[in-house]
Tab-separated table of C-alpha atoms in Angstrom:
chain	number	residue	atom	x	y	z
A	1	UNK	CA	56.470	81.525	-65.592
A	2	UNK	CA	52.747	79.851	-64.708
A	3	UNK	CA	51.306	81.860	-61.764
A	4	UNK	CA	50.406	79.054	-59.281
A	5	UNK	CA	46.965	77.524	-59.288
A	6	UNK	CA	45.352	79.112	-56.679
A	7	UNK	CA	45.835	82.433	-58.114
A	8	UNK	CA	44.650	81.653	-61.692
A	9	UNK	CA	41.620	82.725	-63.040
A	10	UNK	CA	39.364	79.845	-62.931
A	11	UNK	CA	37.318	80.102	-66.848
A	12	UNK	CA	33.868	78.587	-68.480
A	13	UNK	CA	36.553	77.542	-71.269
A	14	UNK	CA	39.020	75.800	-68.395
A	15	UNK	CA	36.235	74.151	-66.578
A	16	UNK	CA	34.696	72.627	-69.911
A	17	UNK	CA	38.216	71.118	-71.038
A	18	UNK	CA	39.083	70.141	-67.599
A	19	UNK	CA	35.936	68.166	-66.961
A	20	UNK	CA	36.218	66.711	-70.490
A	21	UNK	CA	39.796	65.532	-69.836
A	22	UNK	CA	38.499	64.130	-66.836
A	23	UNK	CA	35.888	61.912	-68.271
A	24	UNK	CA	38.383	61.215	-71.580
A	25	UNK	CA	41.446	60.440	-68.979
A	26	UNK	CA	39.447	57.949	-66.911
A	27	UNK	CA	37.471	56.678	-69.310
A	28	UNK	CA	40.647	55.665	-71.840
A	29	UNK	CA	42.230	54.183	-68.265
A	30	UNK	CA	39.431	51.898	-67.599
A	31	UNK	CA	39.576	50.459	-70.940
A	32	UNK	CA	43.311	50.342	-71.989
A	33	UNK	CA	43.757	48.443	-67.836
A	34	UNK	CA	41.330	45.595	-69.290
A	35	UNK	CA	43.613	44.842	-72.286
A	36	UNK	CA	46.596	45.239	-70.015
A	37	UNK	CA	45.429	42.621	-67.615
A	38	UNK	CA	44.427	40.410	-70.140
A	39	UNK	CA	47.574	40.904	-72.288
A	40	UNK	CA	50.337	42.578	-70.492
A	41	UNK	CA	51.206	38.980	-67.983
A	42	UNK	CA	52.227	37.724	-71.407
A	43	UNK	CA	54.720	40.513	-72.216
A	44	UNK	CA	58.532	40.000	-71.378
A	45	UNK	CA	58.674	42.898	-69.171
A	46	UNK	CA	60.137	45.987	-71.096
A	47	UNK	CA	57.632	45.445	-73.944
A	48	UNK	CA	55.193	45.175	-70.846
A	49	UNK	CA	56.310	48.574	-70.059
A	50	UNK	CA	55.800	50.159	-72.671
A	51	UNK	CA	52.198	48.047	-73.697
A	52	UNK	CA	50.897	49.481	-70.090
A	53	UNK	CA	51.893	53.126	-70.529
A	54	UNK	CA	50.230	53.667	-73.766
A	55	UNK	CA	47.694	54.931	-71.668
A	56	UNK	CA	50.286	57.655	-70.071
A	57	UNK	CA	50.967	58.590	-73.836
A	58	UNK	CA	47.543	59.221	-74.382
A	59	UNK	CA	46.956	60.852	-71.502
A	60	UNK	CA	50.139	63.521	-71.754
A	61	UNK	CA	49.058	64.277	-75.489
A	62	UNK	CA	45.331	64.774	-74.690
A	63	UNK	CA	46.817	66.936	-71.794
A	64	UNK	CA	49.126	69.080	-74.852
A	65	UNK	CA	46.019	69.205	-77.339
A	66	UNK	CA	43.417	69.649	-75.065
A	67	UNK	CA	44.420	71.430	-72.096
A	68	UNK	CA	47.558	73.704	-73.481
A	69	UNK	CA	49.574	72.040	-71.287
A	70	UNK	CA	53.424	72.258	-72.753
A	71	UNK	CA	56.160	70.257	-71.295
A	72	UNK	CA	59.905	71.281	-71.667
A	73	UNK	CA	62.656	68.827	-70.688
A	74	UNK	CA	66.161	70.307	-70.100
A	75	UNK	CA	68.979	68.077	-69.292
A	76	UNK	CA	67.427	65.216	-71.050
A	77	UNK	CA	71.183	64.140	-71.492
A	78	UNK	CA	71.622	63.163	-67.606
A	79	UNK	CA	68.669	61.102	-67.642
A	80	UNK	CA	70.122	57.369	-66.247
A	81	UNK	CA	70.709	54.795	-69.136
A	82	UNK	CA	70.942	51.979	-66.347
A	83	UNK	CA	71.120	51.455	-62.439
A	84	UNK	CA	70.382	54.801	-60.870
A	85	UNK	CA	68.139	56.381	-58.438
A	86	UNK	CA	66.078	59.090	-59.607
A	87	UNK	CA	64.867	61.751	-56.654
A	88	UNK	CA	62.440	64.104	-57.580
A	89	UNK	CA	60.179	66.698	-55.990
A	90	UNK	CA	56.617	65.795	-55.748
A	91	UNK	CA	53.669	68.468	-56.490
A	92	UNK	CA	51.223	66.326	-58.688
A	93	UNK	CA	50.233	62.944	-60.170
A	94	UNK	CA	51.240	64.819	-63.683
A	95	UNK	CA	55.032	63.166	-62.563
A	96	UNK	CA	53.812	60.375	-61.630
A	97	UNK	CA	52.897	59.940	-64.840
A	98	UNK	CA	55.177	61.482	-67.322
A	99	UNK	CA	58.384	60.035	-65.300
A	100	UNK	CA	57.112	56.556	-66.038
A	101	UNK	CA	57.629	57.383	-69.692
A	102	UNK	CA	60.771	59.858	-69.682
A	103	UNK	CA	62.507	56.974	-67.890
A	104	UNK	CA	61.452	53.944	-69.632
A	105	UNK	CA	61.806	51.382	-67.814
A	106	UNK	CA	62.333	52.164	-64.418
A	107	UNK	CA	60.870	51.075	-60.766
A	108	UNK	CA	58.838	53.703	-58.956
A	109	UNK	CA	58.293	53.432	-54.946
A	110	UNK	CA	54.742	53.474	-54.282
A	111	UNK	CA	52.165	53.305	-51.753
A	112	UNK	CA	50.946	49.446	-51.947
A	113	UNK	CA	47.218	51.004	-51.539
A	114	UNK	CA	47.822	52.386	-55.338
A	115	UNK	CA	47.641	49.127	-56.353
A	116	UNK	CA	44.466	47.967	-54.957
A	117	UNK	CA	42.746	50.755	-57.176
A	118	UNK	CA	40.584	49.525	-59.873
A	119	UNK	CA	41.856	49.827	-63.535
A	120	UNK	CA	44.720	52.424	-62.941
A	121	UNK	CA	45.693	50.214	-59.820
A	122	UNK	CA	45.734	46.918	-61.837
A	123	UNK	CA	47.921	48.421	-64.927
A	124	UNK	CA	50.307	49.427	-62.070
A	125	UNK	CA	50.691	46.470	-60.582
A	126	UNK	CA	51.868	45.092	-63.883
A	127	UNK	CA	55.070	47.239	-64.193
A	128	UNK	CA	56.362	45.856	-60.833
A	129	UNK	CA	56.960	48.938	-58.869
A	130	UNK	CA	58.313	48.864	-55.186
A	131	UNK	CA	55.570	48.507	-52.562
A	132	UNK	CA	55.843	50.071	-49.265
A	133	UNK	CA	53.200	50.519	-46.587
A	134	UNK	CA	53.973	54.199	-45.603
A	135	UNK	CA	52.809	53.270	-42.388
A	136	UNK	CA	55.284	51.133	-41.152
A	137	UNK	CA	58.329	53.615	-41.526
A	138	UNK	CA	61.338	51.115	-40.791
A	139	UNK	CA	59.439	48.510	-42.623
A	140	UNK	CA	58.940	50.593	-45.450
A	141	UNK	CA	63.105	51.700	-45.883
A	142	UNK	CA	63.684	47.814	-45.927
A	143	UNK	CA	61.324	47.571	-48.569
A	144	UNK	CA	62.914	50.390	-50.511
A	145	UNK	CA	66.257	49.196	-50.170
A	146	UNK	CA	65.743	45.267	-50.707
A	147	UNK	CA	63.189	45.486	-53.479
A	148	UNK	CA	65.823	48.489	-54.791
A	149	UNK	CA	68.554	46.744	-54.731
A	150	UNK	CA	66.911	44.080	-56.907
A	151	UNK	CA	65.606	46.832	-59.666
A	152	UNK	CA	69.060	48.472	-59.537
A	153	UNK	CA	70.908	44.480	-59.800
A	154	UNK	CA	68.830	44.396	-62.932
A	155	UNK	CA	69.537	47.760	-64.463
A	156	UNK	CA	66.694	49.424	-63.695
A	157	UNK	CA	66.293	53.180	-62.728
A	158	UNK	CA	64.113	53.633	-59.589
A	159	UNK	CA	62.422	56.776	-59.258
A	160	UNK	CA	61.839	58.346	-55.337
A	161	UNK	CA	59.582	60.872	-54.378
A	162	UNK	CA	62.029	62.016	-50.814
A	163	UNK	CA	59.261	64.392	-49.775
A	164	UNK	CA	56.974	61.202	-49.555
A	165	UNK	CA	53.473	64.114	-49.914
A	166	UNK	CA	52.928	66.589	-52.528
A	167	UNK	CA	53.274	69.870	-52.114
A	168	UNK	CA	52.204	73.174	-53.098
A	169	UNK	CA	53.654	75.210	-56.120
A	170	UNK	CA	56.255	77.071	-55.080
A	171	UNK	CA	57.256	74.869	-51.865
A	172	UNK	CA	59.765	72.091	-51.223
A	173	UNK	CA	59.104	69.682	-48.050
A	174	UNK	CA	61.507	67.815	-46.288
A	175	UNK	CA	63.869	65.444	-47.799
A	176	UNK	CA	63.822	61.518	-46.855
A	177	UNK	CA	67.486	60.016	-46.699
A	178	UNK	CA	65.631	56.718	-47.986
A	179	UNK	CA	66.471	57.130	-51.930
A	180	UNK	CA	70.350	58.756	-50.992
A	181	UNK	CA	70.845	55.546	-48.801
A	182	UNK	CA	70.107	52.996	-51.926
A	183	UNK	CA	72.107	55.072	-53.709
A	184	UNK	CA	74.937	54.837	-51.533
A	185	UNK	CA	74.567	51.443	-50.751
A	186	UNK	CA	74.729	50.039	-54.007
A	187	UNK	CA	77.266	52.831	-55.579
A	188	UNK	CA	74.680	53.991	-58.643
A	189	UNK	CA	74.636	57.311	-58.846
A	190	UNK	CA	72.015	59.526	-57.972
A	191	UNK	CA	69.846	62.249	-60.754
A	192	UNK	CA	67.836	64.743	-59.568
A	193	UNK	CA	65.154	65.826	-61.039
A	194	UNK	CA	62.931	69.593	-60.311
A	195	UNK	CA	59.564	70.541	-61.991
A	196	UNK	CA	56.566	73.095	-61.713
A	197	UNK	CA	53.855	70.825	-62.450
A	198	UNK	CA	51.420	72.108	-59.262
A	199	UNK	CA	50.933	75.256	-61.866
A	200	UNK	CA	49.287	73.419	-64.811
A	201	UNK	CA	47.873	69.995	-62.839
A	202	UNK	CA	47.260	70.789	-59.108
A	203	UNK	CA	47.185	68.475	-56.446
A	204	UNK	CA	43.685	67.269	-55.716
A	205	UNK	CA	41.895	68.858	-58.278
A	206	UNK	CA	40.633	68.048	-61.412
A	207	UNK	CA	41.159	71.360	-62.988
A	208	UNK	CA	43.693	71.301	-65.659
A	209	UNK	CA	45.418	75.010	-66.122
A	210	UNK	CA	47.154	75.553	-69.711
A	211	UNK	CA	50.812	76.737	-69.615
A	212	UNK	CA	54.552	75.590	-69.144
A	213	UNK	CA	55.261	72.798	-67.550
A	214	UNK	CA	59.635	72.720	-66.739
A	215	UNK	CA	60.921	69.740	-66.047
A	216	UNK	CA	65.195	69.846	-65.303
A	217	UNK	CA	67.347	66.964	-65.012
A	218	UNK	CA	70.694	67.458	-63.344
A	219	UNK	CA	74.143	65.778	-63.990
A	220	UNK	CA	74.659	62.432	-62.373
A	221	UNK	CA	75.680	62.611	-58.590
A	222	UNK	CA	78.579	60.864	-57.686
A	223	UNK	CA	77.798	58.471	-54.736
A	224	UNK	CA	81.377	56.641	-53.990
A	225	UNK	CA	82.918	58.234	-50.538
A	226	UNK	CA	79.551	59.763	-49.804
A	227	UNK	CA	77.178	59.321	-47.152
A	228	UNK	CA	73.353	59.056	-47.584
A	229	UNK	CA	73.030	62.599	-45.910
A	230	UNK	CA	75.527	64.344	-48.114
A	231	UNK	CA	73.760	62.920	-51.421
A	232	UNK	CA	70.033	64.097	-49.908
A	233	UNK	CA	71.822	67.676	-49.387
A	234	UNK	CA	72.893	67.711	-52.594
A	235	UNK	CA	69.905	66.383	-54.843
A	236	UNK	CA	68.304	69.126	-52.000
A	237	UNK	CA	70.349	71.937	-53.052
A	238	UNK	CA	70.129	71.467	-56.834
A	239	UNK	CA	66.889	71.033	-56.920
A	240	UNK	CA	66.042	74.285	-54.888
A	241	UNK	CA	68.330	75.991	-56.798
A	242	UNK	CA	66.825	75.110	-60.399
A	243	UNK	CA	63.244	75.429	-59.463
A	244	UNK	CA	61.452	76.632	-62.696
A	245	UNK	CA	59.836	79.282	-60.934
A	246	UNK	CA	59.853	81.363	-57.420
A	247	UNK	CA	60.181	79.552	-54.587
A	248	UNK	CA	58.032	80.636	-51.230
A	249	UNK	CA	60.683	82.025	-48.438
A	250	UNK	CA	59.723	79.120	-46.144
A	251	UNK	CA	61.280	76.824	-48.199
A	252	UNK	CA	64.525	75.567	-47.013
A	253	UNK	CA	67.696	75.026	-49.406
């Protein structure tokens, strides 16, 4: 596997690529989020989907080509065809990003600031994502589980990030019942989904680092008879125990 980020040798050659998928990254976002906002209100709302995350293609296969960043999906089988709730650990915007088009359509729960970004913020907005104001913790569960509800009614996957903060390759943070309960509650089951991506795209950095990226999806987790606790345990458990890579001993299964 990757050694983590903060032990690999920082290059002229991985500086240079970084900084020009930087400018190449941002610059393709400003311009494909003008076409979006002019075009993408028009859209019936899966073709909307997929209009706005053009950009996400782009931006994964300049991260391939460019960067040597290589992405391997196992379990692609599980991934939800309909209603489900997707929890995933959270180590990077790479998931962000490449979620929103291995699960196409789906809902993502999101900070409502995100949307108030320029460009990126405005294509976002488009692909109607739950808003919650991560500040207002009861306020925000009742926005995850009535706006939820809705995206599940509909079909829709909705993809949770239960640690809420990124975190550091080789680390798992604490799990949020908040995704288990709107499992529960509306009795969809429940994939979960463990990557490495804090080797190859660290958290707030702009240095891209070439390697594997592992991405597993597990089998479908039953939800009937359960309680929101038991499902967080067991996304918990199966993701700790199919982390693509070595986990720090201060990381709790």
């Amino acid at each position: 596997m990757n050694p983590p980020a903060d032990r690999r040798r920082v290059t002229p050659g991985i500086v240079v690529r970084s900084a020009l998928f930087f400018i190449l990254y941002n610059l393709a976002g400003i311009l494909h989020s003008i076409f979006c906002v002019l075009i993408g209100p028009f859209l019936p709302f899966e073709r909307r989907y997929r209009f706005v995350n053009l950009w996400t293609v782009f931006a994964m296969g300049l991260l391939r080509r460019l960067n040597g960043v290589h992405v391997h999906v196992e379990g692609r089988e599980n991934l939800p065809a309909g209603g489900a709730v997707v929890l995933s650990n959270h180590q990077s915007s790479w998931e962000t990003f490449f979620l929103q088009i291995l699960i196409s359509p789906q809902a993502t729960v999101l900070k409502r600031e995100l949307l108030w970004l320029p460009f990126f913020g405005w294509g976002l907005a488009l692909l109607n994502p739950i808003r919650i104001d991560r500040g207002k913790g009861r306020a925000a569960l009742k926005a995850v589980l009535s706006q939820g509800a809705d995206r599940l009614g509909r079909g829709i996957p909705v993809v949770i990030y239960p640690e809420g903060s990124r975190q550091s390759p080789g680390t798992l943070g604490h799990f949020n019942h908040g995704g288990a309960l709107l499992a529960c509650r509306n009795q969809v089951p429940v994939v979960a989904v463990v990557h490495n991506s804090g080797d190859c795209w660290p958290a707030r950095s702009w240095l891209r680092f070439p390697g594997d990226i592992v991405l597993r999806v597990s089998p479908p987790i039953n939800t009937t008879d359960k309680d929101a606790k038991t499902v967080t345990r067991l996304a918990e458990e199966w993701i700790t125990y199919h982390y693509p890579g070595h986990l720090n001993k201060n990381t709790k299964p």
